[in-house]
Tab-separated table of C-alpha atoms in Angstrom:
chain	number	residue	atom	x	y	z
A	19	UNK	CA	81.236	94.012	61.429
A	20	UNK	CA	82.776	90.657	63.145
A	21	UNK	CA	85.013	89.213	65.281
A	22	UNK	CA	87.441	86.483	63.195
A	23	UNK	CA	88.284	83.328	65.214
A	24	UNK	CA	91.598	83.991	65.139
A	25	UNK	CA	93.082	82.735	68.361
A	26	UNK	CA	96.084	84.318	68.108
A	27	UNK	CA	98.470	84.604	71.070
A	28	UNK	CA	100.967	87.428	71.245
A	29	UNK	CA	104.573	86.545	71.221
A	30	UNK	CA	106.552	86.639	75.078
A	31	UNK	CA	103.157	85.757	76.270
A	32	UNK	CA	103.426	83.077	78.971
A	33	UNK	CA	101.686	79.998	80.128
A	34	UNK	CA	100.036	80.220	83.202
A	35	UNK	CA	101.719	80.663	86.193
A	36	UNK	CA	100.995	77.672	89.015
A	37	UNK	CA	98.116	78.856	91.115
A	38	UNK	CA	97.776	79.011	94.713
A	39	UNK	CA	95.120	77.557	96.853
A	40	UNK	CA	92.862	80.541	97.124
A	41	UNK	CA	93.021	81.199	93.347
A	42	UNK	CA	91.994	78.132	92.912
A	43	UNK	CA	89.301	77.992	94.851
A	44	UNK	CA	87.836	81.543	93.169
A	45	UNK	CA	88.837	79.417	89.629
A	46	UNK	CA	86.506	76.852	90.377
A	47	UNK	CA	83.754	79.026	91.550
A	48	UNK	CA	83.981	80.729	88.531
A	49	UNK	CA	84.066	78.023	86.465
A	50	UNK	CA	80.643	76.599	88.306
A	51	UNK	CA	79.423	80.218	87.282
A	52	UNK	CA	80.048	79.873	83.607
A	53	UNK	CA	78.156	76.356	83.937
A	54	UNK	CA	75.574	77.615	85.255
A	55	UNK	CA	74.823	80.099	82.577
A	56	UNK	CA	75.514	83.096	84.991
A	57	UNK	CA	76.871	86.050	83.384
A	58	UNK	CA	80.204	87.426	84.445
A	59	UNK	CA	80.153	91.355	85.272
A	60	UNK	CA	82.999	93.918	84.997
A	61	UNK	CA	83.872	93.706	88.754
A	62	UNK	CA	83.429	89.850	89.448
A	63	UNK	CA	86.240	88.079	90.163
A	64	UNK	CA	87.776	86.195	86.534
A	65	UNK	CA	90.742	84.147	85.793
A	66	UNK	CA	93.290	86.661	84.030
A	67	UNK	CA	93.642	84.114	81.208
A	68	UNK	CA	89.698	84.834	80.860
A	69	UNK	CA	90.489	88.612	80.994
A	70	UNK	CA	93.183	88.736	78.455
A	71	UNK	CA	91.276	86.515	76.219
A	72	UNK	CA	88.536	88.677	76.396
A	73	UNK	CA	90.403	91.956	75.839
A	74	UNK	CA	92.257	90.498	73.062
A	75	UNK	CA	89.170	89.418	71.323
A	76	UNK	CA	87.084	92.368	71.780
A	77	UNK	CA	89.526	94.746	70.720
A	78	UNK	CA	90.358	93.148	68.095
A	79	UNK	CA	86.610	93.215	67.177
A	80	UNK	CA	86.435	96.688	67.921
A	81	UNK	CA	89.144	97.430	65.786
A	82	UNK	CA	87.852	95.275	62.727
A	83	UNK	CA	84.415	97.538	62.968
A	84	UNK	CA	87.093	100.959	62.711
A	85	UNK	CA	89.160	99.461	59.904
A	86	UNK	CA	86.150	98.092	58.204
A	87	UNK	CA	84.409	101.640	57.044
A	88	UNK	CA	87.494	102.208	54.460
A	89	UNK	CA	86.452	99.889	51.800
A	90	UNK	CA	83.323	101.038	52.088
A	91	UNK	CA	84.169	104.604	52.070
A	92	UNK	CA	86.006	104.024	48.925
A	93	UNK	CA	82.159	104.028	46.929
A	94	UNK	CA	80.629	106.743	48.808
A	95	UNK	CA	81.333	109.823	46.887
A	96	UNK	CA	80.289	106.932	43.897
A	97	UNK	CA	77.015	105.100	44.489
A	98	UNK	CA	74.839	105.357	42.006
A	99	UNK	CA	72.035	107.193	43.045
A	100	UNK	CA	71.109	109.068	46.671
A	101	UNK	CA	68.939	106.279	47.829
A	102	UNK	CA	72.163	103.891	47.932
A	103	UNK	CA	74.474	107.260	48.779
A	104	UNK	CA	72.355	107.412	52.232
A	105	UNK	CA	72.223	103.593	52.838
A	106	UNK	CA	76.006	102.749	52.193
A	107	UNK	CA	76.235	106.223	54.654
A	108	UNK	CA	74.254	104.758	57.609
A	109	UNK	CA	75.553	101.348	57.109
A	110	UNK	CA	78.947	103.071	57.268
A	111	UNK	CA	77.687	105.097	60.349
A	112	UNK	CA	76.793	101.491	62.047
A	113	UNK	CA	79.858	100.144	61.911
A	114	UNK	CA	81.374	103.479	63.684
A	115	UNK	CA	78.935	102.652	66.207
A	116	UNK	CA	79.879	99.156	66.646
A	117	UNK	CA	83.252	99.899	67.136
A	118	UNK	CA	83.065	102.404	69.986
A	119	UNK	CA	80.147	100.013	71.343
A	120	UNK	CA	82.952	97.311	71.505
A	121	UNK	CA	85.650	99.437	72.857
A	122	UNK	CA	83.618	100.801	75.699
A	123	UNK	CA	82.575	96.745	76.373
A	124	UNK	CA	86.409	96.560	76.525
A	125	UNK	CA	86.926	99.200	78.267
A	126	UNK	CA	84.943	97.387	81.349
A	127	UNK	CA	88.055	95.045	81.548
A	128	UNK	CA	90.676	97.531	83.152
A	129	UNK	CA	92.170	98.712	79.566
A	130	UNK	CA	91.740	102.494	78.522
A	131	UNK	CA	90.643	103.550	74.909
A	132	UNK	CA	93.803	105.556	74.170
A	133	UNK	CA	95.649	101.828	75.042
A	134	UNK	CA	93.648	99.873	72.446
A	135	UNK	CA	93.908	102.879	69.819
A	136	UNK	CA	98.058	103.432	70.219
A	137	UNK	CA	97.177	99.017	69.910
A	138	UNK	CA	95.824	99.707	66.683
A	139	UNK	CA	98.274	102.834	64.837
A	140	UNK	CA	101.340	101.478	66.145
A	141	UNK	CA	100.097	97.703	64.213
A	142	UNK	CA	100.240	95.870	66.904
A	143	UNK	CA	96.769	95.135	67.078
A	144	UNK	CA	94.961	92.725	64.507
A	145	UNK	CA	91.700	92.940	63.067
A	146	UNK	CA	89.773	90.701	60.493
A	147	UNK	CA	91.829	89.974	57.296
A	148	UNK	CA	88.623	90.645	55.194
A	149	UNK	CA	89.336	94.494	55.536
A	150	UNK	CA	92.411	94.714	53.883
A	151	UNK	CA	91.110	93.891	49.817
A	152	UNK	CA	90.519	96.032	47.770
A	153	UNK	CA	86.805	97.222	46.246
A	154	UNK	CA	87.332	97.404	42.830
A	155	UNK	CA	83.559	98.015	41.726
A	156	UNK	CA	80.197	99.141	42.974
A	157	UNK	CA	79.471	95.025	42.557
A	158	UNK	CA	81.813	94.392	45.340
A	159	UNK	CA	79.514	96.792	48.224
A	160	UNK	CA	76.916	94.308	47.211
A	161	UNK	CA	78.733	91.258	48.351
A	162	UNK	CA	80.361	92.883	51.357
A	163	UNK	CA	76.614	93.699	52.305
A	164	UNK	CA	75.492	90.257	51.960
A	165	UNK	CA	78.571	87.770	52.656
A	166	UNK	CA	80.922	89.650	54.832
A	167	UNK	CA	77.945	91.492	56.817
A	168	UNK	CA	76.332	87.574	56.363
A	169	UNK	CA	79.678	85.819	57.898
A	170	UNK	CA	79.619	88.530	60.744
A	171	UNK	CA	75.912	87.602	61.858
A	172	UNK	CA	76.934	84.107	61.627
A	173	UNK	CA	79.673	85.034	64.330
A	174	UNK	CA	77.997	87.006	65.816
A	175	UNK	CA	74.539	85.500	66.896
A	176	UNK	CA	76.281	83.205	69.433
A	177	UNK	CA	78.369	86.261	70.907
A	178	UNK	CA	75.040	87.598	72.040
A	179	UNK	CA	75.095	84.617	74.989
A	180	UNK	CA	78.763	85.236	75.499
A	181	UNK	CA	79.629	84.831	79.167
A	182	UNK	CA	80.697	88.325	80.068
A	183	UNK	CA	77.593	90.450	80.009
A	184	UNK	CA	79.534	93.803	78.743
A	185	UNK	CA	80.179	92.000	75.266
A	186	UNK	CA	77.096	89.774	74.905
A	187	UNK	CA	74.591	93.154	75.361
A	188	UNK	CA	77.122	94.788	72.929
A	189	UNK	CA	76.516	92.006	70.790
A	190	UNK	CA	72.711	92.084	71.091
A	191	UNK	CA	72.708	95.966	70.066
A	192	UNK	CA	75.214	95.024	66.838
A	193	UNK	CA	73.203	91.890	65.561
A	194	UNK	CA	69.962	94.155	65.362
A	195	UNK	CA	71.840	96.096	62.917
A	196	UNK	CA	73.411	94.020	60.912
A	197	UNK	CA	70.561	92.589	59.183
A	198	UNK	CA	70.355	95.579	57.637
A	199	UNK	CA	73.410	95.595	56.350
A	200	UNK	CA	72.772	92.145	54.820
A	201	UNK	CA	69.284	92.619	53.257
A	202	UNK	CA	70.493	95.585	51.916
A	203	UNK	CA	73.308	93.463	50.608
A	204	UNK	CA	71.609	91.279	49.066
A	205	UNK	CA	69.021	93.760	47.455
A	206	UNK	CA	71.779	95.400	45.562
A	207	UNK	CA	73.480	92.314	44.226
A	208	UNK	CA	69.837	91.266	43.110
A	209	UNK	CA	69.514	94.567	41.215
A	210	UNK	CA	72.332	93.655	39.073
A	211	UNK	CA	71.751	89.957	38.747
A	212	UNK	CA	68.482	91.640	37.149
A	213	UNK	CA	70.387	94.201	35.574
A	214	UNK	CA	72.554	94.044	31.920
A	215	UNK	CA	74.848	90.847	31.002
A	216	UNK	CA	77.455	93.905	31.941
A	217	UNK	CA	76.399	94.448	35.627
A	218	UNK	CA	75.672	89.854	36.207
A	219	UNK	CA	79.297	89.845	34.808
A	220	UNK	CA	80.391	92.493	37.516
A	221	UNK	CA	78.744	90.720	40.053
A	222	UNK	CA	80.211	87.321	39.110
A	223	UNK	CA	83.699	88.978	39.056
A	224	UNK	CA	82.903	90.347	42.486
A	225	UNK	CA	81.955	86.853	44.269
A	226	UNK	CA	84.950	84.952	42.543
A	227	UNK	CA	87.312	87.728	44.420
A	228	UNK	CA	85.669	87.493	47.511
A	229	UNK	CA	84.135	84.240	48.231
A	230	UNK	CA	87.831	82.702	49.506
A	231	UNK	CA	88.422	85.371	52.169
A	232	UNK	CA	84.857	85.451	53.256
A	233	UNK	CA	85.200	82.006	54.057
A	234	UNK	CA	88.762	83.442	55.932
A	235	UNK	CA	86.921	85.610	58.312
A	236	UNK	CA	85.612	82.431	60.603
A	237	UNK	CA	89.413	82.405	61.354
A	238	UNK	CA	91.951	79.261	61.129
A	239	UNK	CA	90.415	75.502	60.621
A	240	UNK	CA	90.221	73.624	63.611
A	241	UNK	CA	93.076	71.672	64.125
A	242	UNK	CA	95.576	75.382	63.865
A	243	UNK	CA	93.061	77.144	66.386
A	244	UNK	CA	95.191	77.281	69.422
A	245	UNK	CA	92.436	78.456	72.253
A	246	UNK	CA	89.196	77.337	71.329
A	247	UNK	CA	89.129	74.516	73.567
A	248	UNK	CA	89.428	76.943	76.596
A	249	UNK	CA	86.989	79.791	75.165
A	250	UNK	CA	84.671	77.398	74.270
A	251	UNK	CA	84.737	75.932	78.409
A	252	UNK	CA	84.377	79.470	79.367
A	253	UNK	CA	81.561	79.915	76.915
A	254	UNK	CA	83.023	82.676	75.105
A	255	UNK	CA	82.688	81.118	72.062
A	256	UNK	CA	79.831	78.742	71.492
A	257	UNK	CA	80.715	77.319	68.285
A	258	UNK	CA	84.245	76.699	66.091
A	259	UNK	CA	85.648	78.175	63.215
A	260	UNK	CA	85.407	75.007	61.081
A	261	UNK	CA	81.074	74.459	62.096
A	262	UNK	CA	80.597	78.297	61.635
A	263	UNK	CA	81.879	78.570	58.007
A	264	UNK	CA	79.733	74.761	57.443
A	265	UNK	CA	76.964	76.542	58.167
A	266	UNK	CA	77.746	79.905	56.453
A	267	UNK	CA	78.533	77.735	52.932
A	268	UNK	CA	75.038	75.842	53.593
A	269	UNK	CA	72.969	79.198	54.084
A	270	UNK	CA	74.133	80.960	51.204
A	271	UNK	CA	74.969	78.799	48.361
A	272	UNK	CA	71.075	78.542	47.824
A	273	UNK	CA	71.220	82.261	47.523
A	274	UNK	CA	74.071	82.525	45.302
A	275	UNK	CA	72.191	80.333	42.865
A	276	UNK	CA	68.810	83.191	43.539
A	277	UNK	CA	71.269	85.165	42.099
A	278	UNK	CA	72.261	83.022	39.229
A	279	UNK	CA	76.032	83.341	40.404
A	280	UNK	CA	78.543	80.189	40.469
A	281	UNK	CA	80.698	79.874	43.552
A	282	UNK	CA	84.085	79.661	42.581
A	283	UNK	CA	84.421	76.483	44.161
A	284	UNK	CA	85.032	72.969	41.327
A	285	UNK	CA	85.115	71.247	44.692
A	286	UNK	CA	81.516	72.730	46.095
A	287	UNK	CA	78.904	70.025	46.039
A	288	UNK	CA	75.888	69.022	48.491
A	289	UNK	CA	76.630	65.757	50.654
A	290	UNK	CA	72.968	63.719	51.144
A	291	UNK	CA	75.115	61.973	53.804
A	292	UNK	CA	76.429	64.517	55.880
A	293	UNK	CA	73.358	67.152	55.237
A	294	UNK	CA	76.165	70.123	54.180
A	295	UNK	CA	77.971	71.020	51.261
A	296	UNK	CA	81.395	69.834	50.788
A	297	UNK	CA	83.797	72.920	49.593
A	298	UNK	CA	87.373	72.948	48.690
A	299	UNK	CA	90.548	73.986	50.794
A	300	UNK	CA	90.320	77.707	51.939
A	301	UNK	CA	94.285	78.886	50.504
A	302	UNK	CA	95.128	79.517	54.287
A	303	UNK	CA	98.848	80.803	53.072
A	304	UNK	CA	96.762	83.848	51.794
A	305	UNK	CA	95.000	83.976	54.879
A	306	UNK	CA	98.196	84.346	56.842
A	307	UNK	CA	100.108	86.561	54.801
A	308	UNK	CA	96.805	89.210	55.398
A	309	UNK	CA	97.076	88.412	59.072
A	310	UNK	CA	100.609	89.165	59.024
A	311	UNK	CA	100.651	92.524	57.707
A	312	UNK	CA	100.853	91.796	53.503
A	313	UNK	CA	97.413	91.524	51.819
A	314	UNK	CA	96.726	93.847	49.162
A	315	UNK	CA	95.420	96.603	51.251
A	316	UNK	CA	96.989	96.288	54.541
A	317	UNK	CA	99.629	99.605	54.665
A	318	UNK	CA	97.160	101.331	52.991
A	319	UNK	CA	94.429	100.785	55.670
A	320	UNK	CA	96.673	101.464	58.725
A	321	UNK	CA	97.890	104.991	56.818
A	322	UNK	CA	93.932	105.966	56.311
A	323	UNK	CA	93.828	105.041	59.967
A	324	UNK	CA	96.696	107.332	60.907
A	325	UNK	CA	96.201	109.980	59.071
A	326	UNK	CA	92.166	110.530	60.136
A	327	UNK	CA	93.612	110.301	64.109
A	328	UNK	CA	96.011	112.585	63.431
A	329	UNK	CA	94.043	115.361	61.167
A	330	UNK	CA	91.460	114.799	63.964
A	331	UNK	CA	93.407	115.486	66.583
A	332	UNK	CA	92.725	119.075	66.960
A	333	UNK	CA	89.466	118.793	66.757
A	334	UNK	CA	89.873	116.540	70.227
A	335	UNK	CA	91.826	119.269	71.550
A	336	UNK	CA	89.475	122.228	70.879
A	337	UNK	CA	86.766	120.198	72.321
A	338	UNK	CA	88.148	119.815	75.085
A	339	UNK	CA	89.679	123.591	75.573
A	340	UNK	CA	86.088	124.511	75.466
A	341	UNK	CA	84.491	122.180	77.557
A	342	UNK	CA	86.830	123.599	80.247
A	343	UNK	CA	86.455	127.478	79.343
A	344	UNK	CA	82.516	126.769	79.767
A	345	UNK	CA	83.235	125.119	83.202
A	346	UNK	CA	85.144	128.059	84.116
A	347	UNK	CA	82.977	130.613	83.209
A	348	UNK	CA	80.068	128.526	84.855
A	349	UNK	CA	82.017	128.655	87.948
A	350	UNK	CA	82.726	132.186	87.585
A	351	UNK	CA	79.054	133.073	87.549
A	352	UNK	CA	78.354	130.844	89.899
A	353	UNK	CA	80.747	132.755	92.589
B	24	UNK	CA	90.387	109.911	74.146
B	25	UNK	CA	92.956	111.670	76.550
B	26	UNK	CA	91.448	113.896	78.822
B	27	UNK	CA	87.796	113.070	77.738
B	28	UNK	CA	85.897	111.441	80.925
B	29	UNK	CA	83.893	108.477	80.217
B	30	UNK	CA	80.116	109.108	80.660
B	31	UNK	CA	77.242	105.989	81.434
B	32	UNK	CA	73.916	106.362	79.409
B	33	UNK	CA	70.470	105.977	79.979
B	34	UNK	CA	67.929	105.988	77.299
B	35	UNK	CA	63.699	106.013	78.045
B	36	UNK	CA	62.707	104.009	74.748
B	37	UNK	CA	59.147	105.861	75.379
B	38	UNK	CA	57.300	107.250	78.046
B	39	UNK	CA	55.868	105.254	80.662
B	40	UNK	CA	58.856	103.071	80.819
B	41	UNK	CA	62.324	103.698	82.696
B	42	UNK	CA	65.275	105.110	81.691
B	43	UNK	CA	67.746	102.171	81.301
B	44	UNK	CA	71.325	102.153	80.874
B	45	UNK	CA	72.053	101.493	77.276
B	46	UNK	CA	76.340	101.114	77.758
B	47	UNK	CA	78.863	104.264	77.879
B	48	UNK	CA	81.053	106.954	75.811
B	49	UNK	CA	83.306	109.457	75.945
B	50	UNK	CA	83.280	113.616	75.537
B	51	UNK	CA	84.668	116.365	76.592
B	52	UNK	CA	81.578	117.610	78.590
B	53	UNK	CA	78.227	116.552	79.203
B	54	UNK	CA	76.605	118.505	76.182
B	55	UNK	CA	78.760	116.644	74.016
B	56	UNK	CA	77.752	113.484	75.894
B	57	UNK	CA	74.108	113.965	75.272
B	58	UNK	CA	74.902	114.738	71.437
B	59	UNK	CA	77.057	111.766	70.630
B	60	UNK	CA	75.208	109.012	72.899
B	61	UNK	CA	72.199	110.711	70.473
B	62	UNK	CA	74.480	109.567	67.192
B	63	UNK	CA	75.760	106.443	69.298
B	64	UNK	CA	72.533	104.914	70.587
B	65	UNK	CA	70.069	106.259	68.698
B	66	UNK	CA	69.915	105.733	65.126
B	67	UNK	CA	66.954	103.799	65.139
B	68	UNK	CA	64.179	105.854	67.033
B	69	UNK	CA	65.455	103.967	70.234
B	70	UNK	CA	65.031	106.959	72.488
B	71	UNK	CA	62.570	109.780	73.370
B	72	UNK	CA	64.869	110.801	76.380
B	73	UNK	CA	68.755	110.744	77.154
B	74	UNK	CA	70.527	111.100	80.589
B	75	UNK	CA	73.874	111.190	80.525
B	76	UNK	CA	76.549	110.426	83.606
B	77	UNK	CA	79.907	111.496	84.751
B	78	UNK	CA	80.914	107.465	85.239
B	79	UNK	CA	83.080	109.052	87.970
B	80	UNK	CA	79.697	110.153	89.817
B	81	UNK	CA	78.677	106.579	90.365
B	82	UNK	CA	79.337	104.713	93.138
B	83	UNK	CA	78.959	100.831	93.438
B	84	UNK	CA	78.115	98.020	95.726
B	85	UNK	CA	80.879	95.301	96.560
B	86	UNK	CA	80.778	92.333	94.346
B	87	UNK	CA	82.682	90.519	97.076
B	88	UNK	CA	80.370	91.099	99.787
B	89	UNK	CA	77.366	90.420	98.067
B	90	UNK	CA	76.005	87.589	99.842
B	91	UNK	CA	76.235	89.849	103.381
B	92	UNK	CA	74.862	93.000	101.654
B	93	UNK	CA	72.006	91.792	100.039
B	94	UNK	CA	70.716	88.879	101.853
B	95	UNK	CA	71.648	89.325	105.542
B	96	UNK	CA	69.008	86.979	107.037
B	97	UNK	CA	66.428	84.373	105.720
B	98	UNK	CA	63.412	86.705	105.221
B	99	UNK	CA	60.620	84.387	103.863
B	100	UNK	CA	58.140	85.635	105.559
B	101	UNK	CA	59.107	88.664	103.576
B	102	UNK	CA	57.336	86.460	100.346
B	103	UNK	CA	53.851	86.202	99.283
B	104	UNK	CA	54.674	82.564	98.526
B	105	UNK	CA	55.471	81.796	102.583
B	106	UNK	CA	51.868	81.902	103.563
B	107	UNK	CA	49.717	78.783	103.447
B	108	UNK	CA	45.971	79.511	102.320
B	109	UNK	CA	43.679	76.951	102.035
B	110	UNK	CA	42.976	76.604	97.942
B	111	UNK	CA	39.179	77.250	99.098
B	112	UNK	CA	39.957	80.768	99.461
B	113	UNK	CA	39.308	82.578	96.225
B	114	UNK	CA	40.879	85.990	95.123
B	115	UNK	CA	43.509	85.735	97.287
């Protein structure tokens, strides 16, 4: 589903050490590459600052895509009828996909998928803050559909000309999808903006919860964003948090009002002058309490997460007890 | 997944094309392989043929010597674009 800007740099990490003549030398090459517009492959030569950001952003991508088919899950068993039982199913199937299309892209960096997974049950590992509220009502699938699975294009159209090929073609493959995900969005929230004043009034309900940490997922403003400058010279990131969510906030308020929805926004107003709407503060505390490990669904999440490896984990097993009979008794023949 | 290899895949979109590699997975054996990059890479009607490869089984030119392994002399001559025909000349 998306990558959040978030920037974060683990604790005990340190600053770069000083750098000797020859790794300078391959720095500045590199750097020329980037300029260029030359894609950086799994075995080129690449700062280690360059790695780590990458792994650290990918993964946590990766992740994000794993952690984000709970809330979703949560109205399977419950959509209203089979036509939006099998698209919420797909949709759900995507984001499945997504992940293990971003862990292999990781993967291509030197760490191994049982590293980023132990990452992720042991809660080490962050993912977007969007996945840990709750969905109270069928309303809310709509708005994940079109705003969260809208924010994540948003992020995610520029990722596709990322500078290390792995994770831009990943990208590519993900974007194609996920305008699916947000016309189908959008199509349910319309069917009950056309529906009963009971179903509008479930879909107002829905925005007003989730409009604030929608406009969360583009990650911390500007000015608290510790490594943009640097992923933005190495073209890993093409845009900041602060002119992604600008545009996000122009794109759909004009589809909110399709909708006959109010943001929840007294401060939301178009600017003739700048060209954009002006919105209010995002509450960032809230934003960094869910980063942290305390938004309403966090423990929950990382249990769900747990539990599914765990219950799964003979399945892994047999698979692979009987992947090595078979080679056995193929050899067997064989001789 | 401990103990399950990691496999490259190919996909032919439809025939008449190539097979090209799509990205990778792993399974416990190649079977497997061919079933989940099925699930993995084609949702969408993206395939009409799968190969599937031990990534173990591949092995890979140099990135550092790429200049010297690719390109070890000028070759123009080698290019259509080297020769000088008089614009005269049709279909040529």
């Amino acid at each position: 589903m998306y990558t959040q800007g978030l920037d974060l740099v683990p604790k005990g990490e340190k600053p770069e050490a000083p750098k000797s003549e020859e790794e300078a030398r391959l720095e500045a090459a590199f750097q020329r590459k980037i300029d260029e517009e030359i894609r950086i492959e799994p075995t080129d030569w690449m700062p280690e600052g360059y790695r780590r950001t990458l792994i650290r952003q990918i993964s946590q991508h990766a992740h994000s895509e794993i952690v984000g088919m709970l809330p979703e899950g949560n109205w399977v068993t419950r959509a209203p009828t089979l036509r939006r039982k099998a698209i919420l199913l797909a949709k759900i199937q995507d984001e499945a996909g997504h992940g293990l299309y971003l862990y292999s892209a990781c993967e291509t960096l030197g760490v191994t998928r049982e590293e980023l997974y132990e990452q992720l049950l042991a809660g080490k590992a962050k993912y977007s803050s969007i996945f840990n509220y709750p969905t109270l009502t069928w309303a809310d699938i709509g708005i994940i559909g079109w705003l969260v699975d809208g924010a994540a294009i948003m992020n995610q159209v520029p990722l596709q000309r990322c500078s290390y090929g792995p994770y831009a073609r990943a990208m590519i493959r993900i974007c194609k999808e996920e305008s699916f995900h947000q016309r189908q969005g959008y199509e349910l929230c319309l069917a009950l903006a056309e529906g009963s004043p009971e179903q509008r009034r479930m879909l107002q309900d829905a925005l007003n919860r989730w409009w604030w940490p929608v406009l969360m997922m583009f990650g911390p403003p500007d000015k608290d964003s510790w490594h943009t400058a640097q992923s933005m010279k190495w073209k890993i990131k093409r845009f900041t948090n602060d002119e992604l969510r600008q545009k996000f906030v122009d794109a759909v308020v004009p589809q909110a009002e399709r909708l006959g929805l109010k943001i929840p926004d007294p401060h939301l107003k178009w600017n003739p002058e700048r060209g954009h709407y002006d919105f209010g503060e995002v509450p960032w505390d809230e934003f960094w309490r869910v980063i942290k490990g305390d938004g309403p669904c966090n423990r929950q999440r990382m249990e769900q997460r747990r539990r599914a490896w765990e219950e799964g984990r003979w399945v892994r097993e047999a698979a692979l007890a009987y992947a090595e009979k078979r080679r056995r008794r193929q050899q067997s023949e064989a001789a | 997944m401990k103990g399950w290899p990691l496999y490259e895949v190919f996909i032919r979109p439809r025939n008449g094309v190539a097979h090209r590699h799509v990205g990778s997975l792993h399974a416990p054996d190649p079977e497997m392989a061919l079933e989940l990059a099925r699930d993995l890479y084609c949702r969408r009607g993206e395939g009409t043929s799968i190969w599937v490869v031990p990534a173990s089984a591949i092995t890979a030119s140099r990135p550092e010597d790429k200049d010297a392994f690719f390109e070890p002399l000028e070759k123009e001559y080698r290019h259509p674009s080297h020769y000088n025909i008089p614009p005269d000349v049709k279909n040529m």
